[in-house]
CSV table of N, CA and C in Angstrom, one decimal:
chain,number,residue,atom,x,y,z
A,571,MET,N,-85.3,27.1,0.1
A,571,MET,CA,-84.2,26.8,0.2
A,571,MET,C,-83.0,26.3,-0.9
A,572,SER,N,-83.6,25.7,-2.0
A,572,SER,CA,-82.9,25.0,-2.9
A,572,SER,C,-83.2,26.2,-3.7
A,573,GLY,N,-83.2,27.2,-4.0
A,573,GLY,CA,-83.3,28.5,-5.3
A,573,GLY,C,-82.7,29.5,-4.8
A,574,ILE,N,-82.7,29.6,-3.1
A,574,ILE,CA,-80.8,30.6,-2.6
A,574,ILE,C,-79.4,29.7,-3.3
A,575,MET,N,-79.9,28.7,-2.9
A,575,MET,CA,-78.2,27.7,-2.9
A,575,MET,C,-77.3,27.6,-4.3
A,576,ASN,N,-79.2,27.2,-5.4
A,576,ASN,CA,-78.6,27.6,-6.9
A,576,ASN,C,-78.2,28.8,-6.8
A,577,TYR,N,-79.0,30.1,-6.4
A,577,TYR,CA,-78.0,31.3,-6.3
A,577,TYR,C,-76.5,32.0,-6.0
A,578,VAL,N,-76.4,31.1,-5.5
A,578,VAL,CA,-75.4,31.2,-4.5
A,578,VAL,C,-74.5,30.4,-5.4
A,579,LEU,N,-74.3,29.1,-6.0
A,579,LEU,CA,-73.4,27.9,-7.5
A,579,LEU,C,-73.4,29.4,-8.0
A,580,ILE,N,-74.2,29.4,-8.9
A,580,ILE,CA,-74.1,30.5,-10.1
A,580,ILE,C,-73.5,31.9,-9.6
A,581,PHE,N,-73.4,32.3,-8.7
A,581,PHE,CA,-72.9,33.7,-8.2
A,581,PHE,C,-70.9,33.4,-7.3
A,582,TRP,N,-71.3,32.2,-7.1
A,582,TRP,CA,-69.7,31.8,-6.9
A,582,TRP,C,-68.8,31.2,-8.9
A,583,GLY,N,-69.6,29.7,-8.5
A,583,GLY,CA,-69.2,30.1,-10.5
A,583,GLY,C,-68.4,31.6,-11.1
A,584,ILE,N,-69.6,32.3,-10.7
A,584,ILE,CA,-69.4,33.5,-11.9
A,584,ILE,C,-67.9,34.5,-11.8
A,585,PHE,N,-67.8,34.2,-10.1
A,585,PHE,CA,-67.0,35.5,-9.8
A,585,PHE,C,-65.5,34.3,-9.3
A,586,LEU,N,-65.2,32.7,-9.4
A,586,LEU,CA,-64.4,32.3,-9.0
A,586,LEU,C,-64.1,32.2,-11.5
A,587,ILE,N,-64.8,32.5,-12.4
A,587,ILE,CA,-64.8,32.8,-13.1
A,587,ILE,C,-63.5,33.7,-14.2
A,588,GLY,N,-64.2,34.7,-13.0
A,588,GLY,CA,-63.8,36.4,-13.7
A,588,GLY,C,-62.0,36.3,-13.2
A,589,THR,N,-62.5,36.1,-12.2
A,589,THR,CA,-61.3,36.1,-10.9
A,589,THR,C,-60.4,35.2,-11.9
A,590,MET,N,-60.2,34.3,-12.8
A,590,MET,CA,-59.3,33.4,-13.6
A,590,MET,C,-59.2,33.9,-14.8
A,591,ALA,N,-60.1,34.7,-15.1
A,591,ALA,CA,-60.0,34.8,-16.6
A,591,ALA,C,-58.6,36.3,-16.0
A,592,ILE,N,-58.6,37.7,-15.1
A,592,ILE,CA,-58.0,38.9,-14.7
A,592,ILE,C,-57.0,38.1,-14.0
A,593,GLY,N,-56.5,36.9,-14.5
A,593,GLY,CA,-55.2,37.1,-13.4
A,593,GLY,C,-54.5,36.2,-15.2
A,594,GLY,N,-54.9,35.3,-15.7
A,594,GLY,CA,-54.7,34.6,-16.8
A,594,GLY,C,-54.4,36.1,-17.5
A,595,PHE,N,-55.2,36.8,-17.7
A,595,PHE,CA,-54.7,38.7,-18.9
A,595,PHE,C,-53.2,39.0,-18.2
A,596,PHE,N,-52.8,39.1,-16.8
A,596,PHE,CA,-52.3,39.6,-17.0
A,596,PHE,C,-50.9,38.5,-16.5
A,597,MET,N,-51.2,37.1,-16.8
A,597,MET,CA,-50.0,36.5,-17.1
A,597,MET,C,-49.7,36.2,-18.2
A,598,PHE,N,-50.9,37.0,-18.9
A,598,PHE,CA,-50.4,36.9,-20.8
A,598,PHE,C,-49.7,37.5,-21.4
A,599,ARG,N,-49.9,38.8,-20.3
A,599,ARG,CA,-49.4,40.0,-21.1
A,599,ARG,C,-47.6,40.3,-20.8
A,600,LYS,N,-46.9,39.8,-19.2
A,600,LYS,CA,-45.9,38.6,-18.4
A,600,LYS,C,-45.5,37.8,-19.5
A,601,PHE,N,-45.9,37.1,-20.2
A,601,PHE,CA,-45.8,36.0,-21.2
A,601,PHE,C,-45.5,36.9,-22.7
A,602,LEU,N,-46.0,37.8,-22.6
A,602,LEU,CA,-46.0,38.2,-24.2
A,602,LEU,C,-44.0,38.9,-23.8
A,603,LYS,N,-44.3,40.1,-23.1
A,603,LYS,CA,-42.8,40.7,-22.7
A,603,LYS,C,-41.2,39.7,-23.1
A,604,GLN,N,-42.0,38.5,-21.9
A,604,GLN,CA,-40.9,38.1,-22.1
A,604,GLN,C,-40.3,37.6,-23.6
A,605,LEU,N,-41.9,37.5,-25.0
A,605,LEU,CA,-40.8,36.3,-26.3
A,605,LEU,C,-39.9,37.7,-26.7
A,606,PRO,N,-38.6,37.2,-27.4
A,606,PRO,CA,-37.7,37.6,-27.9
A,606,PRO,C,-38.4,37.9,-29.2
A,607,LYS,N,-37.9,40.0,-29.6
A,607,LYS,CA,-37.9,40.8,-30.4
A,607,LYS,C,-37.7,40.8,-31.5
A,608,ALA,N,-37.5,41.1,-33.1
A,608,ALA,CA,-36.5,40.7,-34.6
A,608,ALA,C,-35.1,40.4,-33.4
A,609,ASP,N,-34.6,41.5,-32.7
A,609,ASP,CA,-32.8,40.9,-32.3
A,609,ASP,C,-32.9,40.8,-31.5
A,610,GLY,N,-33.8,39.2,-30.8
A,610,GLY,CA,-33.5,38.2,-30.4
A,610,GLY,C,-34.1,38.8,-29.1
A,611,LYS,N,-34.1,39.4,-28.2
A,611,LYS,CA,-34.0,39.9,-27.0
A,611,LYS,C,-35.6,40.2,-26.5
A,612,SER,N,-35.9,40.3,-25.1
A,612,SER,CA,-37.1,40.3,-25.6
A,612,SER,C,-37.3,41.7,-24.4
A,613,ASP,N,-38.2,42.8,-24.0
A,613,ASP,CA,-38.9,44.1,-23.9
A,613,ASP,C,-38.1,43.5,-22.6
A,614,MET,N,-38.0,42.5,-21.6
A,614,MET,CA,-37.4,42.3,-20.7
A,614,MET,C,-36.1,41.8,-20.6
A,615,ASP,N,-35.7,41.5,-21.4
A,615,ASP,CA,-34.5,41.0,-21.5
A,615,ASP,C,-33.2,42.7,-21.9
A,616,TRP,N,-34.0,43.4,-22.2
A,616,TRP,CA,-33.7,45.4,-23.1
A,616,TRP,C,-34.0,45.4,-20.9
A,617,GLU,N,-35.0,45.6,-20.2
A,617,GLU,CA,-35.3,46.4,-19.4
A,617,GLU,C,-33.6,45.8,-17.5
A,618,VAL,N,-34.0,44.7,-17.7
A,618,VAL,CA,-32.6,44.3,-17.0
A,618,VAL,C,-31.3,44.7,-18.0
A,619,TYR,N,-30.7,44.7,-18.9
A,619,TYR,CA,-29.6,44.7,-20.0
A,619,TYR,C,-29.2,46.6,-18.5
A,620,TYR,N,-30.7,47.5,-19.8
A,620,TYR,CA,-30.6,48.9,-19.7
A,620,TYR,C,-29.6,49.1,-17.9
A,621,MET,N,-30.8,48.2,-16.6
A,621,MET,CA,-30.5,48.3,-15.8
A,621,MET,C,-29.0,48.0,-14.8
A,622,ASP,N,-28.7,47.2,-15.7
A,622,ASP,CA,-27.1,46.5,-15.3
A,622,ASP,C,-26.3,47.4,-15.9
A,623,LYS,N,-25.9,47.9,-16.8
A,623,LYS,CA,-25.4,48.8,-17.1
A,623,LYS,C,-25.7,50.5,-16.7
A,624,THR,N,-26.3,50.3,-16.2
A,624,THR,CA,-26.6,52.3,-15.6
A,624,THR,C,-25.8,52.1,-13.9
A,625,LYS,N,-26.8,51.1,-13.2
A,625,LYS,CA,-26.3,50.7,-11.8
A,625,LYS,C,-25.7,51.3,-11.1
A,626,HIS,N,-24.7,52.0,-11.4
A,626,HIS,CA,-23.5,52.2,-11.2
A,626,HIS,C,-23.5,54.2,-11.5
A,627,MET,N,-24.1,54.8,-11.4
A,627,MET,CA,-24.5,55.8,-13.0
A,627,MET,C,-25.5,56.3,-12.4
A,628,TRP,N,-25.5,55.7,-10.6
A,628,TRP,CA,-27.7,56.2,-10.1
A,628,TRP,C,-26.5,57.6,-9.0
A,629,ASP,N,-27.4,58.7,-8.5
A,629,ASP,CA,-26.5,58.6,-6.7
A,629,ASP,C,-28.0,59.0,-5.5
A,630,GLU,N,-28.2,58.7,-4.5
A,630,GLU,CA,-29.1,58.9,-3.9
A,630,GLU,C,-30.3,59.8,-4.2
A,631,SER,N,-30.4,61.3,-4.5
A,631,SER,CA,-31.2,62.2,-5.0
A,631,SER,C,-31.6,61.4,-5.7
A,632,GLU,N,-31.6,60.9,-7.0
A,632,GLU,CA,-32.1,60.7,-7.9
A,632,GLU,C,-32.6,59.7,-7.7
A,633,LYS,N,-32.4,58.5,-6.3
A,633,LYS,CA,-33.1,57.5,-6.8
A,633,LYS,C,-34.2,57.9,-6.0
A,634,ASP,N,-34.1,58.4,-4.6
A,634,ASP,CA,-35.5,59.0,-4.1
A,634,ASP,C,-36.4,60.9,-5.3
A,635,LEU,N,-36.0,60.6,-5.5
A,635,LEU,CA,-36.3,61.6,-6.8
A,635,LEU,C,-37.3,60.3,-7.5
A,636,LEU,N,-37.0,59.0,-8.2
A,636,LEU,CA,-37.7,57.7,-8.5
A,636,LEU,C,-38.9,57.6,-7.7
A,637,GLU,N,-38.6,57.4,-6.5
A,637,GLU,CA,-38.9,56.9,-5.3
A,637,GLU,C,-40.4,57.8,-5.0
A,638,ASP,N,-40.0,58.7,-5.2
A,638,ASP,CA,-41.4,59.3,-4.8
A,638,ASP,C,-42.1,60.5,-5.9
A,639,LEU,N,-41.5,59.6,-7.4
A,639,LEU,CA,-42.6,59.8,-8.7
A,639,LEU,C,-43.1,58.1,-8.6
A,640,VAL,N,-42.8,57.8,-8.3
A,640,VAL,CA,-43.5,55.7,-8.2
A,640,VAL,C,-44.8,55.5,-6.3
A,641,SER,N,-44.3,56.4,-5.8
A,641,SER,CA,-45.3,56.6,-5.3
A,641,SER,C,-46.8,56.5,-5.3
A,642,PRO,N,-47.5,57.2,-5.8
A,642,PRO,CA,-49.0,57.2,-6.3
A,642,PRO,C,-49.8,55.1,-6.5
A,643,ILE,N,-48.4,54.9,-7.7
A,643,ILE,CA,-48.8,53.5,-7.7
A,643,ILE,C,-49.0,52.8,-6.2
A,644,PRO,N,-49.8,51.8,-6.6
A,644,PRO,CA,-50.2,51.1,-6.4
A,644,PRO,C,-49.6,49.7,-5.0
A,645,GLU,N,-48.5,49.3,-3.7
A,645,GLU,CA,-47.7,48.0,-3.3
A,645,GLU,C,-47.5,47.2,-5.2
A,646,LEU,N,-48.9,47.3,-4.6
A,646,LEU,CA,-48.9,46.2,-5.4
A,646,LEU,C,-47.5,45.9,-6.7
A,647,PHE,N,-48.4,46.2,-7.4
A,647,PHE,CA,-47.3,47.1,-8.7
A,647,PHE,C,-46.1,48.1,-9.3
A,648,ARG,N,-46.5,48.5,-7.9
A,648,ARG,CA,-44.7,49.7,-7.7
A,648,ARG,C,-43.1,49.3,-8.2
A,649,ASP,N,-42.9,47.2,-7.8
A,649,ASP,CA,-41.3,47.4,-7.8
A,649,ASP,C,-41.2,47.0,-9.9
A,650,VAL,N,-42.7,47.3,-10.1
A,650,VAL,CA,-42.4,46.8,-11.7
A,650,VAL,C,-42.4,48.1,-12.3
A,651,ALA,N,-43.3,48.7,-11.4
A,651,ALA,CA,-42.9,50.5,-12.4
A,651,ALA,C,-42.1,50.8,-11.9
A,652,ARG,N,-41.3,50.9,-11.3
A,652,ARG,CA,-40.0,51.4,-11.5
A,652,ARG,C,-38.6,50.9,-11.9
A,653,HIS,N,-39.4,50.1,-11.4
A,653,HIS,CA,-37.8,49.3,-13.4
A,653,HIS,C,-38.2,49.1,-14.1
A,654,LYS,N,-39.0,49.0,-15.0
A,654,LYS,CA,-39.2,50.2,-16.1
A,654,LYS,C,-38.9,51.1,-15.9
A,655,ILE,N,-39.3,52.0,-14.9
A,655,ILE,CA,-38.8,53.2,-15.7
A,655,ILE,C,-37.8,53.5,-15.9
A,656,ALA,N,-37.2,53.2,-14.5
A,656,ALA,CA,-35.2,53.3,-14.8
A,656,ALA,C,-34.5,53.0,-15.4
A,657,SER,N,-35.1,51.2,-15.6
A,657,SER,CA,-35.1,50.7,-17.0
A,657,SER,C,-34.6,52.3,-18.7
A,658,LYS,N,-35.9,52.5,-18.2
A,658,LYS,CA,-35.6,53.7,-19.8
A,658,LYS,C,-34.9,54.9,-19.2
A,659,ILE,N,-34.6,54.9,-18.1
A,659,ILE,CA,-34.5,55.9,-17.4
A,659,ILE,C,-32.8,55.9,-17.9
A,660,GLY,N,-32.6,54.8,-17.9
A,660,GLY,CA,-30.5,54.0,-18.2
A,660,GLY,C,-31.0,54.3,-19.9
A,661,GLU,N,-31.8,53.7,-20.0
A,661,GLU,CA,-31.7,53.4,-21.9
A,661,GLU,C,-31.3,54.4,-21.9
A,662,ILE,N,-32.4,55.8,-22.0
A,662,ILE,CA,-32.3,57.6,-22.6
A,662,ILE,C,-30.8,57.8,-22.2
A,663,ALA,N,-29.9,57.5,-20.7
A,663,ALA,CA,-28.5,57.9,-20.5
A,663,ALA,C,-27.1,57.1,-21.6
A,664,LEU,N,-27.8,55.9,-21.6
A,664,LEU,CA,-26.6,55.7,-22.3
A,664,LEU,C,-26.3,56.5,-23.8
A,665,LYS,N,-27.6,57.0,-24.7
A,665,LYS,CA,-28.6,57.0,-25.6
A,665,LYS,C,-27.5,58.4,-25.7
A,666,LYS,N,-27.7,59.2,-24.7
A,666,LYS,CA,-27.5,60.4,-24.7
A,666,LYS,C,-25.7,60.2,-23.7
A,667,ASN,N,-25.2,59.5,-23.6
A,667,ASN,CA,-23.7,58.9,-23.7
A,667,ASN,C,-23.2,60.1,-22.1
A,668,LYS,N,-24.1,60.1,-20.8
A,668,LYS,CA,-24.1,60.5,-19.7
A,668,LYS,C,-23.5,59.7,-18.6
A,669,ASP,N,-22.8,60.1,-17.5
A,669,ASP,CA,-21.6,59.3,-16.6
A,669,ASP,C,-22.4,59.6,-15.8
A,670,LYS,N,-23.7,60.3,-15.5
A,670,LYS,CA,-24.7,59.6,-14.7
A,670,LYS,C,-25.8,59.9,-14.5
A,671,ILE,N,-26.7,59.3,-13.9
A,671,ILE,CA,-28.2,59.8,-14.0
A,671,ILE,C,-28.1,61.7,-13.3
A,672,THR,N,-29.6,61.9,-14.1
A,672,THR,CA,-29.3,63.3,-13.3
A,672,THR,C,-31.1,63.8,-13.7
A,673,GLN,N,-31.1,64.4,-12.2
A,673,GLN,CA,-33.0,65.1,-12.3
A,673,GLN,C,-33.5,65.2,-13.7
A,674,GLU,N,-32.8,65.7,-14.7
A,674,GLU,CA,-33.4,66.1,-16.0
A,674,GLU,C,-33.7,64.8,-16.3
A,675,LEU,N,-32.9,63.8,-16.5
A,675,LEU,CA,-33.2,62.6,-16.9
A,675,LEU,C,-34.2,61.4,-16.8
A,676,VAL,N,-34.1,61.4,-15.0
A,676,VAL,CA,-35.6,60.8,-14.2
A,676,VAL,C,-37.2,61.3,-14.3
A,677,ILE,N,-36.8,62.7,-14.9
A,677,ILE,CA,-37.7,63.5,-15.8
A,677,ILE,C,-38.4,63.0,-16.7
A,678,GLU,N,-37.3,62.9,-17.5
A,678,GLU,CA,-37.5,62.9,-19.2
A,678,GLU,C,-37.6,61.2,-19.2
A,679,GLY,N,-36.9,60.2,-18.4
A,679,GLY,CA,-37.8,59.2,-19.0
A,679,GLY,C,-39.2,58.7,-18.2
A,680,TYR,N,-39.0,59.3,-17.0
A,680,TYR,CA,-40.7,59.4,-16.8
A,680,TYR,C,-41.5,59.3,-17.6
A,681,ILE,N,-40.9,60.5,-18.1
A,681,ILE,CA,-42.9,61.0,-18.6
A,681,ILE,C,-42.3,59.6,-20.6
A,682,VAL,N,-41.4,59.8,-20.7
A,682,VAL,CA,-41.2,58.3,-22.0
A,682,VAL,C,-42.0,57.2,-21.6
A,683,ALA,N,-42.1,57.1,-19.9
A,683,ALA,CA,-42.0,55.4,-19.6
A,683,ALA,C,-43.0,55.8,-19.0
A,684,THR,N,-43.6,56.1,-18.7
A,684,THR,CA,-45.3,56.9,-18.6
A,684,THR,C,-46.4,57.1,-18.6
A,685,PRO,N,-47.2,56.6,-19.1
A,685,PRO,CA,-48.7,56.1,-20.2
A,685,PRO,C,-49.3,58.2,-19.8
A,686,LYS,N,-49.3,59.2,-20.4
A,686,LYS,CA,-50.3,59.8,-20.6
A,686,LYS,C,-50.6,60.5,-19.9
A,687,ARG,N,-51.6,59.4,-19.0
A,687,ARG,CA,-53.1,59.5,-18.3
A,687,ARG,C,-52.0,59.4,-16.4
A,688,ASP,N,-50.5,59.5,-16.5
A,688,ASP,CA,-49.7,59.6,-15.2
A,688,ASP,C,-49.5,61.4,-15.2
A,689,HIS,N,-49.0,62.4,-16.5
A,689,HIS,CA,-48.2,62.5,-16.4
A,689,HIS,C,-49.1,63.9,-15.5
A,690,ARG,N,-50.1,64.1,-16.1
A,690,ARG,CA,-51.0,64.6,-14.7
A,690,ARG,C,-50.3,65.1,-13.3
A,691,PHE,N,-50.3,64.1,-13.0
A,691,PHE,CA,-49.4,63.7,-11.3
A,691,PHE,C,-48.0,64.3,-11.9
A,692,LEU,N,-47.8,64.2,-12.6
A,692,LEU,CA,-45.8,64.2,-12.8
A,692,LEU,C,-45.7,65.4,-12.5
A,693,ARG,N,-46.4,66.7,-13.2
A,693,ARG,CA,-46.6,67.6,-13.0
A,693,ARG,C,-46.9,68.8,-12.1
A,694,LYS,N,-47.8,67.6,-11.3
A,694,LYS,CA,-48.5,67.8,-10.1
A,694,LYS,C,-47.0,68.3,-9.2
A,695,LYS,N,-46.5,67.1,-9.9
A,695,LYS,CA,-45.0,66.2,-8.0
A,695,LYS,C,-43.5,68.1,-8.6
A,696,LEU,N,-43.3,67.9,-9.9
A,696,LEU,CA,-43.1,68.8,-9.7
A,696,LEU,C,-43.2,70.3,-9.8
A,697,HIS,N,-44.2,70.5,-10.0
A,697,HIS,CA,-44.8,72.2,-9.6
A,697,HIS,C,-44.6,72.0,-7.2
A,698,GLU,N,-44.9,71.3,-7.1
A,698,GLU,CA,-44.9,71.1,-5.4
A,698,GLU,C,-42.9,70.7,-4.9
A,699,LYS,N,-42.2,70.4,-6.0
A,699,LYS,CA,-40.1,70.3,-5.5
A,699,LYS,C,-40.4,71.9,-5.6
A,700,ASN,N,-40.7,72.7,-7.1
A,700,ASN,CA,-40.6,73.5,-7.5
A,700,ASN,C,-40.0,73.3,-8.8
A,701,ILE,N,-39.3,72.5,-9.1
A,701,ILE,CA,-39.4,72.3,-10.8
A,701,ILE,C,-39.7,72.7,-12.2
A,702,ASP,N,-38.6,73.3,-12.6
A,702,ASP,CA,-40.3,74.3,-14.6
A,702,ASP,C,-39.8,72.8,-15.0
A,703,VAL,N,-41.1,72.3,-14.7
A,703,VAL,CA,-41.4,71.7,-16.2
A,703,VAL,C,-41.9,72.1,-18.0
A,704,THR,N,-41.3,73.7,-17.8
A,704,THR,CA,-41.2,73.7,-19.7
A,704,THR,C,-40.6,73.6,-20.9
A,705,PRO,N,-39.3,73.3,-20.0
A,705,PRO,CA,-37.8,72.4,-20.8
A,705,PRO,C,-38.4,70.6,-21.6
A,706,TYR,N,-39.0,70.1,-20.7
A,706,TYR,CA,-40.1,69.2,-20.9
A,706,TYR,C,-41.8,68.9,-21.7
A,707,GLU,N,-41.6,70.5,-21.9
A,707,GLU,CA,-42.7,70.7,-22.8
A,707,GLU,C,-43.1,69.7,-23.9
A,708,PRO,N,-42.2,69.1,-24.6
A,708,PRO,CA,-42.6,69.0,-26.5
A,708,PRO,C,-42.2,67.0,-26.0
A,709,LEU,N,-41.8,66.7,-24.3
A,709,LEU,CA,-42.0,65.1,-24.4
A,709,LEU,C,-44.0,64.7,-23.7
A,710,PHE,N,-44.5,66.3,-22.8
A,710,PHE,CA,-45.6,65.1,-23.0
A,710,PHE,C,-46.6,66.0,-23.9
A,711,ASN,N,-46.6,67.0,-24.8
A,711,ASN,CA,-47.5,66.7,-25.6
A,711,ASN,C,-47.7,65.5,-26.9
A,712,MET,N,-46.2,65.1,-27.1
A,712,MET,CA,-46.7,63.2,-27.0
A,712,MET,C,-46.8,62.7,-26.6
A,713,ALA,N,-47.8,62.1,-27.4
A,713,ALA,CA,-48.9,60.5,-27.1
A,713,ALA,C,-48.2,59.8,-26.7
A,714,ASN,N,-47.9,59.1,-25.9
A,714,ASN,CA,-47.8,57.8,-25.7
A,714,ASN,C,-46.8,57.0,-27.0
A,715,GLU,N,-47.9,56.4,-27.7
A,715,GLU,CA,-48.0,55.8,-28.9
A,715,GLU,C,-46.7,56.2,-30.0
A,716,ASP,N,-46.3,57.4,-29.6
A,716,ASP,CA,-45.7,59.0,-30.5
A,716,ASP,C,-44.0,58.5,-30.1
A,717,TYR,N,-43.4,57.7,-29.1
A,717,TYR,CA,-42.2,57.5,-28.8
A,717,TYR,C,-41.8,57.1,-29.5
A,718,ALA,N,-42.4,55.3,-30.2
A,718,ALA,CA,-41.7,54.4,-31.0
A,718,ALA,C,-40.6,54.5,-31.2
A,719,PRO,N,-40.0,54.3,-32.1
A,719,PRO,CA,-38.3,53.9,-31.9
A,719,PRO,C,-37.4,55.7,-32.1
A,720,ASN,N,-38.3,55.6,-32.7
A,720,ASN,CA,-37.4,57.4,-33.3
A,720,ASN,C,-37.8,58.3,-32.5
A,721,TRP,N,-37.8,58.4,-31.1
A,721,TRP,CA,-38.6,59.2,-30.5
A,721,TRP,C,-37.0,60.8,-30.6
A,722,GLN,N,-36.3,60.0,-30.5
A,722,GLN,CA,-34.8,61.2,-29.8
A,722,GLN,C,-35.2,61.8,-31.4
A,723,GLU,N,-35.4,61.7,-32.4
A,723,GLU,CA,-35.0,62.7,-33.2
A,723,GLU,C,-35.9,63.8,-33.3
A,724,ARG,N,-36.6,63.5,-32.6
A,724,ARG,CA,-38.4,64.2,-33.0
A,724,ARG,C,-37.8,64.5,-31.3
A,725,TYR,N,-37.2,65.1,-31.3
A,725,TYR,CA,-37.3,65.0,-29.4
A,725,TYR,C,-35.9,66.9,-29.8
A,726,LYS,N,-35.1,66.5,-30.2
A,726,LYS,CA,-33.6,66.9,-30.5
A,726,LYS,C,-34.0,68.7,-31.4
């Protein structure tokens, strides 16, 4: 009987250490996003800035499209993903001096804000909605690392 109890205690210890390590990893990632960069603002500060500046530019149809695009993301992470993608869309809209968020900006921002592995779902979803993806091929062909600071100049 004590042999089985030893195995249960060992399993329980490994389980607790594993779950704490996973939770710590995600907390550390959140901490890194809060650290200020060279400009004095963190990534999260910029996300909030772009969301506040472009909040009035969104129409219901664009909000519905964004909601439809983030639907496959697990509900636990969906709010964070929606916020990150919407702030990237707002950043693009401000840099292009747009007055309102359009379907094209939503798609472009989604492509830029998400990793390459998510683009397959986006292509499928756009095909279902009968939206042509050919104008966005240059963005699809770039790797996420290539978007870095001057992605706008390479896209033009």
